[in-house]
Coordinates of C-alpha atoms in Angstrom, one line a residue:
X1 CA -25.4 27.3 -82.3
X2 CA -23.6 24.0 -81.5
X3 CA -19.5 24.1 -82.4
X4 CA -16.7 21.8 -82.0
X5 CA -13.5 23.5 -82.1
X6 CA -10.6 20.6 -83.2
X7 CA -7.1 21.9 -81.5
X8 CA -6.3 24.0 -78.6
X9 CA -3.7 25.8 -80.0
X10 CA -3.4 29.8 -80.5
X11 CA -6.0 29.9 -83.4
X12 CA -8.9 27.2 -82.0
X13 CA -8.5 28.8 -78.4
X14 CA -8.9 32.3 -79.1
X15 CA -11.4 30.9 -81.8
X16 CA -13.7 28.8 -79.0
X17 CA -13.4 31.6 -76.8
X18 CA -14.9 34.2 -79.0
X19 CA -17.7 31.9 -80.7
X20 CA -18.8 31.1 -76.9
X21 CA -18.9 34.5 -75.6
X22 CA -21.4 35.4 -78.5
X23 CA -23.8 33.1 -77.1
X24 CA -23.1 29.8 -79.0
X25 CA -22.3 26.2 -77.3
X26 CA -18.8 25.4 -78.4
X27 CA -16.1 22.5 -77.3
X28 CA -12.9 22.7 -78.1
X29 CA -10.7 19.2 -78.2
X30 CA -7.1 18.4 -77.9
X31 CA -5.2 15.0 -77.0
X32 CA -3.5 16.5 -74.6
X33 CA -5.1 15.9 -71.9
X34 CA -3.1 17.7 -69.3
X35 CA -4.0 20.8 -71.1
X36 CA -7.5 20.1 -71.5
X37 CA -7.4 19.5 -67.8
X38 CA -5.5 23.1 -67.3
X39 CA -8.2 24.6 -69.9
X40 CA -11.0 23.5 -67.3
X41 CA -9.8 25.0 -64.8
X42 CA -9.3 28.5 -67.2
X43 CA -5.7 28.8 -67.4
X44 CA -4.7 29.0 -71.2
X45 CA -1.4 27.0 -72.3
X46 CA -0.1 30.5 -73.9
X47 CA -0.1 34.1 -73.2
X48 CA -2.6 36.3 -75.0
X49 CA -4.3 39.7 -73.6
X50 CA -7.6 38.9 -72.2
X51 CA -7.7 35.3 -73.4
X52 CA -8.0 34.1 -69.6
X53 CA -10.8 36.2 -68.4
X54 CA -12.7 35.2 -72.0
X55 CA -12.1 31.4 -71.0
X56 CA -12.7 31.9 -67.2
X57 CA -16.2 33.9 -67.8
X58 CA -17.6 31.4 -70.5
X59 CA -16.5 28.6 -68.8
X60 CA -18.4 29.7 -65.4
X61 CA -21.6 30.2 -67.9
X62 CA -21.2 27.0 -69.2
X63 CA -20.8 28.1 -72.7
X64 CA -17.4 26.7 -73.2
X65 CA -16.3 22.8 -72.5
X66 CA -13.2 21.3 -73.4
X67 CA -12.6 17.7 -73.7
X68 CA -10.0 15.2 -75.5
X69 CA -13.2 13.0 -76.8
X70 CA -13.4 14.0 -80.5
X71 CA -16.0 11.9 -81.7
X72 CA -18.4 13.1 -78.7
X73 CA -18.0 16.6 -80.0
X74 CA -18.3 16.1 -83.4
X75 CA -21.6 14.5 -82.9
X76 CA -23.0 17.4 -80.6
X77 CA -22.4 20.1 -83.2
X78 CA -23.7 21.4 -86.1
X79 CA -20.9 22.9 -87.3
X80 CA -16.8 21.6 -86.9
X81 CA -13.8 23.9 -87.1
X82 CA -10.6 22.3 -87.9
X83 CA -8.1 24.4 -86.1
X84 CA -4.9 22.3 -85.5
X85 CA -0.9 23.6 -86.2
X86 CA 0.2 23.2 -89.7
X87 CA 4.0 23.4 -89.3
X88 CA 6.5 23.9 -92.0
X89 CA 7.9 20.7 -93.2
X90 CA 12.0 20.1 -93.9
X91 CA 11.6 21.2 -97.4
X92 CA 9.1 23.7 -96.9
X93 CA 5.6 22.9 -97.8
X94 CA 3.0 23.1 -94.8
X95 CA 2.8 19.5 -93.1
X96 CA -0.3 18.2 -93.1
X97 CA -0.8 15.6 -91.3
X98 CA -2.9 16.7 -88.4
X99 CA -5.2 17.9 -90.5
X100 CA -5.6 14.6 -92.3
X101 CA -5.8 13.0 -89.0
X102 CA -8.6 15.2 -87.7
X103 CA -10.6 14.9 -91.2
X104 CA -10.3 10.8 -90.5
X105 CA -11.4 11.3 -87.3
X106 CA -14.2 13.6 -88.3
X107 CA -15.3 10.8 -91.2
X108 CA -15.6 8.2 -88.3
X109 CA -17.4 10.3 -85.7
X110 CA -19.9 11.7 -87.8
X111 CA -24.2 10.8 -87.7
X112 CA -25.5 13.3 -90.0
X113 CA -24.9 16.4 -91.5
X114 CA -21.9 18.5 -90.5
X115 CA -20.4 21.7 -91.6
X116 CA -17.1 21.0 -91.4
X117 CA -14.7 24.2 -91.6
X118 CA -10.9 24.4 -91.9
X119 CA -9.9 27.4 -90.1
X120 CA -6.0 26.0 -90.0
X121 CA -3.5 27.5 -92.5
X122 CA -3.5 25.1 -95.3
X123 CA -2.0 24.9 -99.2
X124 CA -4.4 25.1 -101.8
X125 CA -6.3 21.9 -102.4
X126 CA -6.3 21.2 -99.2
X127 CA -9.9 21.7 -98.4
X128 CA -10.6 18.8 -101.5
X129 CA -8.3 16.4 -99.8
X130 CA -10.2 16.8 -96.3
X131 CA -13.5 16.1 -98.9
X132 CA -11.9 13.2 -100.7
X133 CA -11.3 11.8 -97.0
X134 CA -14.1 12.2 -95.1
X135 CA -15.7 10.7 -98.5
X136 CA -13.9 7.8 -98.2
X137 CA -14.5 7.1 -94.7
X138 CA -17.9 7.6 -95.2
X139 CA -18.0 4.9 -98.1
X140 CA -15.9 2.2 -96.0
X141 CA -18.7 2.7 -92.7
X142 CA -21.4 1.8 -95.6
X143 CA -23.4 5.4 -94.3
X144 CA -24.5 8.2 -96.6
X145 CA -24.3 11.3 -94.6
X146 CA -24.0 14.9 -96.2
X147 CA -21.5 17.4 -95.5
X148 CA -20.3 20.9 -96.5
X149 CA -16.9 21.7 -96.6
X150 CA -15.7 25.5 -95.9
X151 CA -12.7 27.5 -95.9
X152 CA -12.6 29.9 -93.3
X153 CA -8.5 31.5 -93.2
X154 CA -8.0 33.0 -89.7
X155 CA -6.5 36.8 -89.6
X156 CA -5.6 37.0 -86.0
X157 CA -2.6 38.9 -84.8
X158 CA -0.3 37.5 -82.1
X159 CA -1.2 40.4 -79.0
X160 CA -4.2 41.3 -80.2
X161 CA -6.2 38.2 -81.3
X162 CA -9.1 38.3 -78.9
X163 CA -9.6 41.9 -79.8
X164 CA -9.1 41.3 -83.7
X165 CA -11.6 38.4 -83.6
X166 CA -14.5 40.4 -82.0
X167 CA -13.6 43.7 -84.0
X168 CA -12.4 41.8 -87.2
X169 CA -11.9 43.8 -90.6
X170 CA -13.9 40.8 -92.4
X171 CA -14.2 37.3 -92.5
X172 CA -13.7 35.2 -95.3
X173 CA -15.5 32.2 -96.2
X174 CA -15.3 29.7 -99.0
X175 CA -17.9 27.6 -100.1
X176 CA -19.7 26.1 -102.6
X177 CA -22.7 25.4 -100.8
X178 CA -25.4 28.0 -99.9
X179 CA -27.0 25.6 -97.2
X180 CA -23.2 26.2 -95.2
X181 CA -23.3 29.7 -96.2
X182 CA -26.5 30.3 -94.8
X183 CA -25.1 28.7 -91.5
X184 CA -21.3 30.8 -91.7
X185 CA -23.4 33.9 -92.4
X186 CA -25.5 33.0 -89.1
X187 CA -22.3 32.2 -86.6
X188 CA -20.3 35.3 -87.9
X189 CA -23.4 38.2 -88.3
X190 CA -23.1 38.9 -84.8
X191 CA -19.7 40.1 -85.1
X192 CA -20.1 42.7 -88.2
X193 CA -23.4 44.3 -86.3
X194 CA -21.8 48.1 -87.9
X195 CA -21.3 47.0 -91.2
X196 CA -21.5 43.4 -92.9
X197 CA -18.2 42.3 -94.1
X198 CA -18.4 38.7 -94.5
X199 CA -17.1 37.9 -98.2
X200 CA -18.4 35.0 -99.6
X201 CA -16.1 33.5 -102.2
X202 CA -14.8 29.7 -103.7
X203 CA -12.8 27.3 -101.7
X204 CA -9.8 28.0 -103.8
X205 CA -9.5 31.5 -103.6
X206 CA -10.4 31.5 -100.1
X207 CA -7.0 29.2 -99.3
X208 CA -5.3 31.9 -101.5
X209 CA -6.4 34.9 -99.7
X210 CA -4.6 34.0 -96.1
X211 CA -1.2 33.0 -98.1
X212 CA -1.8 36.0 -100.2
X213 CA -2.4 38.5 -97.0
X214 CA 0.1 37.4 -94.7
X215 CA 3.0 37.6 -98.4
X216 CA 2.1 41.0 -98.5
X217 CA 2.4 42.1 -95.1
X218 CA 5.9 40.2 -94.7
X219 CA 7.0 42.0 -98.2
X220 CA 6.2 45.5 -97.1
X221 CA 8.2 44.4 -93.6
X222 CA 11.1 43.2 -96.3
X223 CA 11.0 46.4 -99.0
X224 CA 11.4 49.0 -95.8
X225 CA 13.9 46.9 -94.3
X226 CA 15.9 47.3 -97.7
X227 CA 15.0 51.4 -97.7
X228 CA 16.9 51.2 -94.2
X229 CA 19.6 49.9 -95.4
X230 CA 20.0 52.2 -98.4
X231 CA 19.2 55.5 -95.7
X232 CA 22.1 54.1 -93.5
X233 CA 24.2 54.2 -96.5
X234 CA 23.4 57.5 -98.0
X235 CA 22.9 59.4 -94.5
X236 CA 18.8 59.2 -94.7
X237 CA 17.0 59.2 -92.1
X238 CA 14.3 55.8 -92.5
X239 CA 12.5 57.3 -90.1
X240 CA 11.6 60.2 -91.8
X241 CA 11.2 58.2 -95.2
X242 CA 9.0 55.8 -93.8
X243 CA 6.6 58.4 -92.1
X244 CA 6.8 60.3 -95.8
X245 CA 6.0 57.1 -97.6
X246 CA 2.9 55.8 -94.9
X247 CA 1.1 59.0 -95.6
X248 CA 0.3 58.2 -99.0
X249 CA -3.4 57.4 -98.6
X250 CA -2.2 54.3 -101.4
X251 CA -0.2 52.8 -99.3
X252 CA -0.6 53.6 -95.5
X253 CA 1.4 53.7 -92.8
X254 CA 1.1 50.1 -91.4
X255 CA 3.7 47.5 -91.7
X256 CA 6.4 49.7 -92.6
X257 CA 8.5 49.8 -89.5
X258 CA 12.3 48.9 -90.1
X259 CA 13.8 46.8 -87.8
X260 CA 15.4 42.6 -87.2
X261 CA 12.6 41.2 -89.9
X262 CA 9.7 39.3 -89.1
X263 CA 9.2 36.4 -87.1
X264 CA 6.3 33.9 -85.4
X265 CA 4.1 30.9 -86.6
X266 CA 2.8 32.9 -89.7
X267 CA 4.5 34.6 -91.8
X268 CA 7.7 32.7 -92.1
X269 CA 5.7 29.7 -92.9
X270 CA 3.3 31.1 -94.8
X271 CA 5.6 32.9 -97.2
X272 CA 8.0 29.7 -97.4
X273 CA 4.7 27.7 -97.6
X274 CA 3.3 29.7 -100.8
X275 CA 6.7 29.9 -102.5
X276 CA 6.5 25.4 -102.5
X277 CA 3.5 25.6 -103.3
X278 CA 3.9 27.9 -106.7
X279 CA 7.0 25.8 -107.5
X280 CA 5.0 22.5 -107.6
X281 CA 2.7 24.3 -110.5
X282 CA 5.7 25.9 -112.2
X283 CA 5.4 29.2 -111.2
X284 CA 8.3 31.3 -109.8
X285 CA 7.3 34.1 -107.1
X286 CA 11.1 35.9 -107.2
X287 CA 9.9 38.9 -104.8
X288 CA 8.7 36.3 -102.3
X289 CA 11.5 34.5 -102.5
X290 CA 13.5 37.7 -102.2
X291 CA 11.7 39.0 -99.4
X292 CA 11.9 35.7 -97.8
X293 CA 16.0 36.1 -98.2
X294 CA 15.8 39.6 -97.0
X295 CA 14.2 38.7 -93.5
X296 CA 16.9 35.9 -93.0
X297 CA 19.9 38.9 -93.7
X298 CA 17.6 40.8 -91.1
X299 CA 17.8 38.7 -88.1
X300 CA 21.8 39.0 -88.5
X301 CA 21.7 42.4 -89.0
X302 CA 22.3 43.6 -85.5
X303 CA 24.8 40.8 -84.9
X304 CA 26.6 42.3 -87.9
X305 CA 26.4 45.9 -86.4
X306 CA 27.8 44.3 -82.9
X307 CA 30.8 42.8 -84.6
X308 CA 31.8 46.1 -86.7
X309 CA 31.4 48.1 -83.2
X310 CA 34.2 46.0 -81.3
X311 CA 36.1 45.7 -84.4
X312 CA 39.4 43.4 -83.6
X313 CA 38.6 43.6 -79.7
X314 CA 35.6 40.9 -80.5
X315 CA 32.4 40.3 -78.6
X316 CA 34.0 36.9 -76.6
X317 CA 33.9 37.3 -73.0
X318 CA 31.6 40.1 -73.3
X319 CA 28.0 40.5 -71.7
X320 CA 25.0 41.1 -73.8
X321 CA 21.5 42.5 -71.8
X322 CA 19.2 41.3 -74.4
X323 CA 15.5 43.3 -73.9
X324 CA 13.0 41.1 -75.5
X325 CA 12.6 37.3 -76.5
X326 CA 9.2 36.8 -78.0
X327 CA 9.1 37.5 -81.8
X328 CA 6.9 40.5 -81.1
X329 CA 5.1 42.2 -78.1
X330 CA 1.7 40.9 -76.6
X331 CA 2.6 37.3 -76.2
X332 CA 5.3 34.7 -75.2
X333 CA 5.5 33.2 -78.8
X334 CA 9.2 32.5 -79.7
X335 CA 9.0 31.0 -82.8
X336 CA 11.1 31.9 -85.1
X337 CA 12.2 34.9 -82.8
X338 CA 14.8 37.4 -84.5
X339 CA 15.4 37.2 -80.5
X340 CA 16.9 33.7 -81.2
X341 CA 19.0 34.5 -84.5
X342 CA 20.9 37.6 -82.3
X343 CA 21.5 35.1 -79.0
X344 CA 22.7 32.7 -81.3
X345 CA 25.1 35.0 -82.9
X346 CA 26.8 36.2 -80.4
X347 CA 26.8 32.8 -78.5
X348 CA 28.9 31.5 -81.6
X349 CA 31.0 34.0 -81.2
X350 CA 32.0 33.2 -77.0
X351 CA 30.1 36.5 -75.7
X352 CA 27.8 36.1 -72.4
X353 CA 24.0 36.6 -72.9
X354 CA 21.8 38.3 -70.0
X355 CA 18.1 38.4 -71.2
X356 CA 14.9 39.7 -69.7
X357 CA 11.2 39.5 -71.3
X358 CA 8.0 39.8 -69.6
X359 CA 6.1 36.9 -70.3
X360 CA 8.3 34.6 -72.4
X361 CA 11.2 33.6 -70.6
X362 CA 10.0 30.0 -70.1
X363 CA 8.9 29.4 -74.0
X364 CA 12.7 30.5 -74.7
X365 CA 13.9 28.2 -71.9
X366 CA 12.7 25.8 -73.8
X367 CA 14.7 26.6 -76.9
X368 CA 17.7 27.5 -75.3
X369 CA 17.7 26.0 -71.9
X370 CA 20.7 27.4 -69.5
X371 CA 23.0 28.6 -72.2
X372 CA 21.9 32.1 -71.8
X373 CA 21.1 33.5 -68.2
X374 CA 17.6 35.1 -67.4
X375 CA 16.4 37.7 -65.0
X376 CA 13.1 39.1 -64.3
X377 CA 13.7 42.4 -64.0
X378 CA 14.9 44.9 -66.8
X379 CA 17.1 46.9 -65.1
X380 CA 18.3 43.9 -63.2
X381 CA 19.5 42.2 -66.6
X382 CA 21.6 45.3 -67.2
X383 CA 23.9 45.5 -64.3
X384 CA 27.8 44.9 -65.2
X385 CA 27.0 44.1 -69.0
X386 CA 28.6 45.7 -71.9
X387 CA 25.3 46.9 -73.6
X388 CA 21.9 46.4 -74.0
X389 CA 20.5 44.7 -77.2
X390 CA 16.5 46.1 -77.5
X391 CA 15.2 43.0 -79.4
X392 CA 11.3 43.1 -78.9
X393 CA 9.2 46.4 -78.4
X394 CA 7.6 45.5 -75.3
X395 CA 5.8 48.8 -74.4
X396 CA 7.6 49.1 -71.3
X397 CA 10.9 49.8 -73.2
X398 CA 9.4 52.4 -74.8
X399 CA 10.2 55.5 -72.2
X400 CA 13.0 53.6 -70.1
X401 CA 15.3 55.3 -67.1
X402 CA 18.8 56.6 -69.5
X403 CA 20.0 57.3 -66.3
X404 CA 19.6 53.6 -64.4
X405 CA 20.6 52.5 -67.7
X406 CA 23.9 54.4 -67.5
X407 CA 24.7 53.4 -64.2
X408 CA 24.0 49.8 -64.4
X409 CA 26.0 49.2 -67.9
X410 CA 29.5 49.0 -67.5
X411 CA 29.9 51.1 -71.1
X412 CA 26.4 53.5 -72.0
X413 CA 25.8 51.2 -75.8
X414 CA 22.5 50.5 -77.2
X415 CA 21.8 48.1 -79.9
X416 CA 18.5 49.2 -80.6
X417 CA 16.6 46.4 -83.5
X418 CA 13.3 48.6 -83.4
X419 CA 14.1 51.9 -83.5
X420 CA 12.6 53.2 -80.5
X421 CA 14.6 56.2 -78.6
X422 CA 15.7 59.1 -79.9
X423 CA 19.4 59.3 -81.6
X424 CA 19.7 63.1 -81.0
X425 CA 18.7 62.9 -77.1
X426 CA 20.5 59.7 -76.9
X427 CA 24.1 61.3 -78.4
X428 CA 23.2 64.6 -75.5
X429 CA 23.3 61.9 -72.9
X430 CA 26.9 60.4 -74.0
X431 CA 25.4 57.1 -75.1
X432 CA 27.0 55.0 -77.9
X433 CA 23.7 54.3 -79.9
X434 CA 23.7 52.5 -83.0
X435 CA 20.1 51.3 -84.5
X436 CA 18.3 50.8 -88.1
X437 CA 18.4 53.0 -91.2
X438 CA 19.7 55.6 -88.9
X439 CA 23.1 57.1 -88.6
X440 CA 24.7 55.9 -85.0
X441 CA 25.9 58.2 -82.7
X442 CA 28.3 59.0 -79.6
X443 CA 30.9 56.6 -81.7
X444 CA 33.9 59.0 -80.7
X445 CA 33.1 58.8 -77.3
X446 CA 33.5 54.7 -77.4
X447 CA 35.8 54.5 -74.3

């Protein structure tokens, strides 16, 4: 099959690169034409397991083009993805105006029936104003052309999105037409070959669903993230509450880990995104706008712990080893980081920042520029500070050296935002280590 992919971003890449390794033709376009020029020659603009091989071997089959010509791909597919970056405008709502743009552009290009899909994260509605557009387009070039549109939300997760795309849980598509149904049911089969779990559904509800998903998942983030903070106060263990709680077969164990809240292109938006969109039709979601409220507390939280631990002494002049800068492992993504909230914090308050992160040093950079220092090496980011802040749960963090640790901080204290050592074996090895929903130990052996 014959598919345009509109936007290079995280979604259309991983999107493109998928679609084309199942056998289909597929060209994915961007303005940018320095990055169309890098996607040529296989090197993705972001970091994303097995992304580069995908693009490198479909490439070298000539399955997969990438151009900035719009209008050229549009008229050499059958079907048209919209996949371009709906940002979160000043007061909220999703912005979108590159969406619009591409749905003009689509209108102007087009010489007969397309299938035109919006796989971007957009409000409801959206889907009838990319109709209305394309319509009017249409009208003013005086040609009579049919079209289908279809809502098809993406479900990816940041780390894992070439993996969840070829193994998905479902797909959803809305439509109204059982001509682009047909054709949706044809491009995705090959990916449900076990068991056929493409829902069919209305435009309307299909918008819902992605806002509706990505809500829930933030909430249960948000709720355990209040449990922690009730364990810490009545000597709980959230540990142990959250394992108790994830083996109820009703709720599961997913999505319940405590930590520094939420961050990335998705759920912040999306939940802030669904809350404007309720208030424009008079309808007030308080636990989203609660569990939006918690996740801002969140990012402070460690900040907050930091400042209680050096009491009167403060944190200026001190050094911070910060482990961890993307907004979760698997990729160099730094929006909305916790990562940044924490730097910023302590910044504010004179202290000296030392951080280290795999792959996305250079997307913070771009944030932060040379207010903070960077190293690239772990241990290296250690030596001479005060304590090490564990931001991001690369895997690599997971069973560190104590004893390099020791010896490289000037005072053995963890700030740990994700829970991942052991307090007990910690406390044996006279570390001051204070984390979430737990009690902290080694405190009476602050020197």
């Amino acid at each position: 099959m014959k598919v345009s992919i509109i936007g290079t971003g995280y979604v259309g890449l991983v999107t493109g690169a998928c679609f084309a390794h199942m056998g289909n033709q597929v060209t994915c376009v961007d303005i940018d034409e320095d990055k169309i020029k890098q996607l040529n020659r296989g090197i993705p603009p972001i970091y994303e397991p097995g992304l580069k091989e995908l693009l490198e071997n479909n490439l070298t089959e000539k399955r997969l083009a990438f151009s900035t010509d719009t209008a050229e791909a549009v008229r050499n597919s059958e079907i048209v993805f919209i996949a371009v970056g709906t940002p979160m405008d000043d007061d909220g709502s999703a912005d979108l105006q590159y969406v619009l743009s591409v749905a003009q552009a689509i209108g102007e290009s087009m010489d007969g029936y397309r299938i035109i899909v919006v796989k971007s994260t957009v409000p409801l509605g959206s889907c009838e104003r990319i109709r209305e557009i394309i319509s009017e387009v249409l009208k003013r070039r005086d040609v009579d052309f049919e079209f289908d549109i279809v809502s098809n939300p993406e479900f990816l997760k940041e780390g894992d999105a070439v993996n969840d795309f070829m193994t998905p849980d479902r797909a959803i598509i809305g439509t109204d037409s059982q001509r682009a149904r047909e054709k949706m049911h044809a491009l995705y089969e090959s990916f449900f070959r076990a068991r056929d779990r493409i829902l069919f559904m209305d435009i309307r509800s299909a918008e819902l669903t992605k806002y509706a998903a990505n809500a829930m998942l933030a909430t249960r983030i948000s709720f355990m993230n209040e449990i922690a903070a009730l364990s810490e106060a009545t000597g709980a263990n959230v540990d142990h509450v959250r394992i108790g709680v994830g083996s109820d077969s009703r709720i599961g164990s997913r999505f319940l880990f405590p930590g520094i809240g939420y961050g990335g292109s998705c759920f912040p938006k999306d939940v802030q995104a669904l809350i404007n969109t309720a208030s424009g039709l008079d309808v007030d979601l308080e636990i989203l706008r609660a569990v939006e409220q918690v996740n801002q507390e969140q990012k402070l939280l460690m900040v907050k712990k930091i400042e209680a631990f050096y009491g009167e002494d403060g944190v200026a002049g001190k050094t911070f080893a910060v482990w961890g800068l993307s907004f979760k492992p698997g990729t160099d993504d730094v929006r909305e980081s916790p990562a940044a909230a924490i730097i910023n914090g302590l910044l504010q308050n004179e202290a000296r920042i030392r951080a280290y992160d795999p792959v996305a040093i250079e997307s913070f950079r771009q944030t932060f520029g040379y207010t903070i220092d960077y190293t690239d090496d772990m241990y290296r980011c250690l030596h001479g500070a005060d304590a090490l802040v564990l931001v991001t749960e690369w895997h690599h963090f997971r069973h560190p050296d104590f004893s390099r640790i020791k010896a490289e901080l000037s005072q053995p204290v963890i700030f740990d935002g994700r829970n991942q050592y052991d307090p007990e074996y910690l406390q044996s090895e006279d570390f001051v280590y204070i984390s979430v929903g737990r009690q902290p130990v080694g405190l009476g052996g602050r020197k």
